[in-house]
Short mmCIF file of C-alpha atoms in Angstrom, two decimals:
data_model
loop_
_atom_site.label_atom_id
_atom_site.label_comp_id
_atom_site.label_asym_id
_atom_site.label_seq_id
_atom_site.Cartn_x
_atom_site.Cartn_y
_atom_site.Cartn_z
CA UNK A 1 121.17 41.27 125.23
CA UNK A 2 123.14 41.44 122.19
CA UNK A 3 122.21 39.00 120.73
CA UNK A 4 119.12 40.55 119.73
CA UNK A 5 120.69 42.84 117.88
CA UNK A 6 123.87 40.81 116.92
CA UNK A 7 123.33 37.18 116.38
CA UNK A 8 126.81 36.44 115.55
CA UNK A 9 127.17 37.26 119.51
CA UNK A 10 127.40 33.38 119.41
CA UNK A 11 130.40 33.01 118.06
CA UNK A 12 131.97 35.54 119.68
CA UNK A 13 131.08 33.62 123.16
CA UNK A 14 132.70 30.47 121.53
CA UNK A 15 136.08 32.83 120.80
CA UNK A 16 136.34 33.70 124.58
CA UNK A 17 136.06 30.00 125.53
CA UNK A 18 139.21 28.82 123.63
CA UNK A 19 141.04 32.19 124.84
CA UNK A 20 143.51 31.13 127.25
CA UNK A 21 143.76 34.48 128.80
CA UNK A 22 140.12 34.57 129.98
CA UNK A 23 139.87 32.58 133.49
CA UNK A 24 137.94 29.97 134.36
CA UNK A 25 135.80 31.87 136.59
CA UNK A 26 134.67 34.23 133.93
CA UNK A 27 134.70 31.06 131.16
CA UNK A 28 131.50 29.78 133.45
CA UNK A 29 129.90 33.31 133.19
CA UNK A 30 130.09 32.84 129.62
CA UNK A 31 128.64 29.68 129.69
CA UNK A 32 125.57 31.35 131.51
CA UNK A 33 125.72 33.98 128.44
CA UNK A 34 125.72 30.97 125.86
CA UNK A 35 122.59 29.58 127.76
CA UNK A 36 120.48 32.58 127.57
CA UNK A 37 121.63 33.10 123.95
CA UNK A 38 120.79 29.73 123.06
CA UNK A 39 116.90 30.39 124.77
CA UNK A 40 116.72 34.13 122.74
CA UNK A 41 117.74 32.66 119.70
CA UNK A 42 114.71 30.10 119.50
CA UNK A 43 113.96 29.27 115.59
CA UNK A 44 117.29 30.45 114.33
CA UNK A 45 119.44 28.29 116.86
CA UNK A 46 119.50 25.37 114.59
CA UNK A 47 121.39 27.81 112.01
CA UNK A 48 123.89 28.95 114.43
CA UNK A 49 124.63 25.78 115.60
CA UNK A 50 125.97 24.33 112.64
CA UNK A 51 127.38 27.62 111.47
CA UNK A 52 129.61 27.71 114.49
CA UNK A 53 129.74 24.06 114.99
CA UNK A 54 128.54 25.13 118.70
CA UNK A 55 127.80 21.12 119.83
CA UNK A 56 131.53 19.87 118.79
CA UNK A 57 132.99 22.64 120.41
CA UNK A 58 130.99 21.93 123.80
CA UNK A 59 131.23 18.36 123.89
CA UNK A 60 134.83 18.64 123.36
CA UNK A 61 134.86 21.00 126.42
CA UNK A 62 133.12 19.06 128.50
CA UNK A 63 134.08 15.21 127.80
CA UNK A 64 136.41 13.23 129.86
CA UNK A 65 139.56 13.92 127.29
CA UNK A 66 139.46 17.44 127.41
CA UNK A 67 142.39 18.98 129.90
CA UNK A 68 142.07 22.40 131.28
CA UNK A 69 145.74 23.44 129.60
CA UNK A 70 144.06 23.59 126.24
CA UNK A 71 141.55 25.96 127.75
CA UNK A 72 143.56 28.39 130.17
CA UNK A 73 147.14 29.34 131.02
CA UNK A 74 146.94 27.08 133.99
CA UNK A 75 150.46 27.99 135.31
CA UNK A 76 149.45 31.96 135.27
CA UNK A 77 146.17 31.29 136.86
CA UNK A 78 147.86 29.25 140.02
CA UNK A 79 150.48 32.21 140.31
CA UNK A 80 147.28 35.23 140.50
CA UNK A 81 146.92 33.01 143.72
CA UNK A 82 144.77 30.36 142.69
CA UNK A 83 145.69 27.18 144.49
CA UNK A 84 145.28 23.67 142.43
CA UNK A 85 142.49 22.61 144.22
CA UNK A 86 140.78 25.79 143.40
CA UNK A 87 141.74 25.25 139.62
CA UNK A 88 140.74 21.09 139.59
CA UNK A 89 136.99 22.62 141.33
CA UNK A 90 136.89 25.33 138.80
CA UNK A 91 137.62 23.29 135.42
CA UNK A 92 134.78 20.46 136.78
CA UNK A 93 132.11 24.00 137.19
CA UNK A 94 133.37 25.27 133.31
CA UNK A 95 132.87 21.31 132.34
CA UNK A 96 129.19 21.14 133.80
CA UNK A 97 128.22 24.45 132.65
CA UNK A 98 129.15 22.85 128.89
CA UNK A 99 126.95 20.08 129.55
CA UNK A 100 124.41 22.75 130.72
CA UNK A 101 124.30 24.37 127.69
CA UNK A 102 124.58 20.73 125.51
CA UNK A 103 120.94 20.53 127.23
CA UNK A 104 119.17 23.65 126.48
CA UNK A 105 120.49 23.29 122.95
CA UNK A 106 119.03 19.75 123.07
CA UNK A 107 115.62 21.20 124.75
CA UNK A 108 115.27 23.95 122.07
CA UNK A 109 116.56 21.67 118.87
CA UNK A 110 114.05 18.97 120.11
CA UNK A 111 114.06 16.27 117.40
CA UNK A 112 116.51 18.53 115.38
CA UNK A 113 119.41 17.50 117.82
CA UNK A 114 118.73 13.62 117.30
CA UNK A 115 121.95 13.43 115.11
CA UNK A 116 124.40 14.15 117.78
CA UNK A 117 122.35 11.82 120.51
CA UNK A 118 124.96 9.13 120.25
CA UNK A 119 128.06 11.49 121.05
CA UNK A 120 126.41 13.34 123.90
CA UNK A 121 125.33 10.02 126.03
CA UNK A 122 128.88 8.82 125.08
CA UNK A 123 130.03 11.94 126.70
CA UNK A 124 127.35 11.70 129.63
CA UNK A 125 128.22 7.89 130.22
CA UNK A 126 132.30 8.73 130.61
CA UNK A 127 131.44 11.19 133.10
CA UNK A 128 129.04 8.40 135.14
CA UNK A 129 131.15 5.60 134.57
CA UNK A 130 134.87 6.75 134.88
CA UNK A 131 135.04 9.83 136.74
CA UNK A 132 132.34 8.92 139.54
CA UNK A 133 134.67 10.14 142.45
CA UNK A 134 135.31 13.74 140.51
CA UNK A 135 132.32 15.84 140.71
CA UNK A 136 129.14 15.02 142.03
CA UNK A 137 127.85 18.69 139.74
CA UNK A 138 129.17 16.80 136.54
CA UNK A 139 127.31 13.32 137.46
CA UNK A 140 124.22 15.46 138.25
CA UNK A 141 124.25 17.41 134.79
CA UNK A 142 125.57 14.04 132.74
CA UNK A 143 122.23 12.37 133.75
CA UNK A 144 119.98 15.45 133.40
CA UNK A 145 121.20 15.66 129.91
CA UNK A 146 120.67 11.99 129.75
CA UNK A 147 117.14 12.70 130.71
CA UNK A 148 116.84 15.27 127.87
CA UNK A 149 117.59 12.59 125.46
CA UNK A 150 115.34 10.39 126.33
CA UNK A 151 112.52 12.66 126.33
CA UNK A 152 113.18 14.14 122.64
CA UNK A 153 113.17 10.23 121.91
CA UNK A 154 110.29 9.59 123.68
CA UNK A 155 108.21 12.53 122.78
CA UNK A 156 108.97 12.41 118.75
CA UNK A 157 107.75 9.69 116.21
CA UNK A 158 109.59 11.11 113.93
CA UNK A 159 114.01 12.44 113.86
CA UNK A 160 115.78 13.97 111.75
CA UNK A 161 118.79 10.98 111.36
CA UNK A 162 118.94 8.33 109.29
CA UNK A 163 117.80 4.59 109.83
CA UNK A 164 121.12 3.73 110.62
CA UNK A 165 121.91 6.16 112.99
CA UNK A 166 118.64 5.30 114.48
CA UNK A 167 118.90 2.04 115.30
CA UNK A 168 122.40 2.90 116.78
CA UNK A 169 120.26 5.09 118.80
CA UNK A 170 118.02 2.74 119.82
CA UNK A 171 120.61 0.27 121.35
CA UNK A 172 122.04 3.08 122.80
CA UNK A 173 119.04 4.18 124.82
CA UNK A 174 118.73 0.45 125.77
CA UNK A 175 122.08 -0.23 127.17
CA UNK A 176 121.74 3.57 129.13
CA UNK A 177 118.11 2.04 130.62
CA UNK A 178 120.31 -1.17 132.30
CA UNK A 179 123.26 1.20 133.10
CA UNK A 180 120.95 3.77 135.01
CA UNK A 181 118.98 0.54 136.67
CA UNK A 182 122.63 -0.96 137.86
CA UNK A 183 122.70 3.08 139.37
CA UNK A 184 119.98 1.90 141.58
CA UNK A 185 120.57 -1.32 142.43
CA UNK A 186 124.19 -0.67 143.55
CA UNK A 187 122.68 2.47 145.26
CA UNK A 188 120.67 -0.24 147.30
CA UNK A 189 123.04 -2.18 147.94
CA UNK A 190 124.97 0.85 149.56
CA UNK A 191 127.96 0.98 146.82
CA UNK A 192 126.56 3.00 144.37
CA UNK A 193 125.18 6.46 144.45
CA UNK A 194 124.54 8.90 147.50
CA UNK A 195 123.63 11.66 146.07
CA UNK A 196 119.99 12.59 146.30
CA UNK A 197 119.50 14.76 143.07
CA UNK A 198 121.47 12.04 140.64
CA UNK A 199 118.78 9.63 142.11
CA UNK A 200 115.76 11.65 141.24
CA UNK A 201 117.24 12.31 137.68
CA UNK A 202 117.59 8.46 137.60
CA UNK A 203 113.96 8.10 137.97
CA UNK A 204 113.18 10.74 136.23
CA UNK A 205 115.36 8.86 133.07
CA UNK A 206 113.66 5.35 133.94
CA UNK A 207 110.44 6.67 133.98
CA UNK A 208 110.35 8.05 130.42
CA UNK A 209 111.39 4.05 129.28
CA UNK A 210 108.09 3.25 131.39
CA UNK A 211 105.52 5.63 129.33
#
């Protein structure tokens, strides 16, 4: 890959995501790109993503105020016969491949990622709490980056954010244990969720609170 030879293949990656021209189709094969660039980079990630502010940029993407016009010429893309529907299923793929790549930079970063914790379960918590009906790929990605949190929290003493920012953290992680226990109470009640993979990354999430 390129980036061996070429780590500034990263930003180049981030170019063709705000490049209108480029569809949506071959935006998500770029977000498999960034993924495997992310995993070859290894040490020098945390450098290229603040060079390239690479977390802003994808939580931007992939957050519930982000609209597919500021990411494609929607109009063009319906008239090289692609039908709305088609565009609505496409944007929710490009969305959950950004949250995709959120979590391997969260995997890789480990304790290093701590200081944008607070804006990714915001992010992850929009998706679970206001667009439920939308995507059931998005809910499943929004709580396996949930999951992802909690283990870096659970697995580190120590993160690189300040006290503050910690305890912030902290009540975060509480309020997401209650939200992701109303997940399966509601579930059992038979108004909550379905969907057999969210509920495994539920108890996946819950049982990290457990250890």
């Amino acid at each position: 890959m390129a980036v061996d030879v070429i780590p500034d293949a990263f930003s180049e990656v981030i170019k063709c995501i705000h490049d209108k021209s480029i569809t949506l189709i071959n935006k998500i094969k770029l977000m498999e790109a960034l993924c495997k660039i992310t995993i070859r980079l290894g040490e020098l990630l945390p450098h290229y993503v603040e060079k390239f502010n690479i977390i802003n940029i994808l939580c931007h993407l992939c957050s519930s105020r982000s609209r597919v016009q500021d990411y494609i010429d929607s109009h063009a893309e319906i008239d090289n016969c692609q039908s709305s529907s088609q565009l609505k299923h496409d944007w929710k793929l490009l969305r959950a491949s950004s949250l995709s790549s959120i979590n391997d930079i969260i995997l890789t970063l480990g304790p290093s990622s701590a200081g944008h914790h607070l804006k990714i379960i915001d992010i992850s918590l929009g998706i679970l709490q206001h667009e439920y009906e939308e995507s059931v790929v998005l809910r499943r990605t929004a709580l396996y980056v949930l999951h992802s949190i909690l283990f870096v929290n659970s697995r580190f003493d120590t993160l690189d954010i300040s006290m503050q920012t910690r305890k912030l953290l902290k009540d975060k992680l509480q309020y997401v244990n209650i939200f992701l226990q109303n997940i399966l109470v509601n579930a059992g009640n038979g108004n909550g969720e379905n969907d057999l993979i969210c509920k495994h990354h539920v108890h996946c999430c819950l049982s990290l609170y457990r250890r």
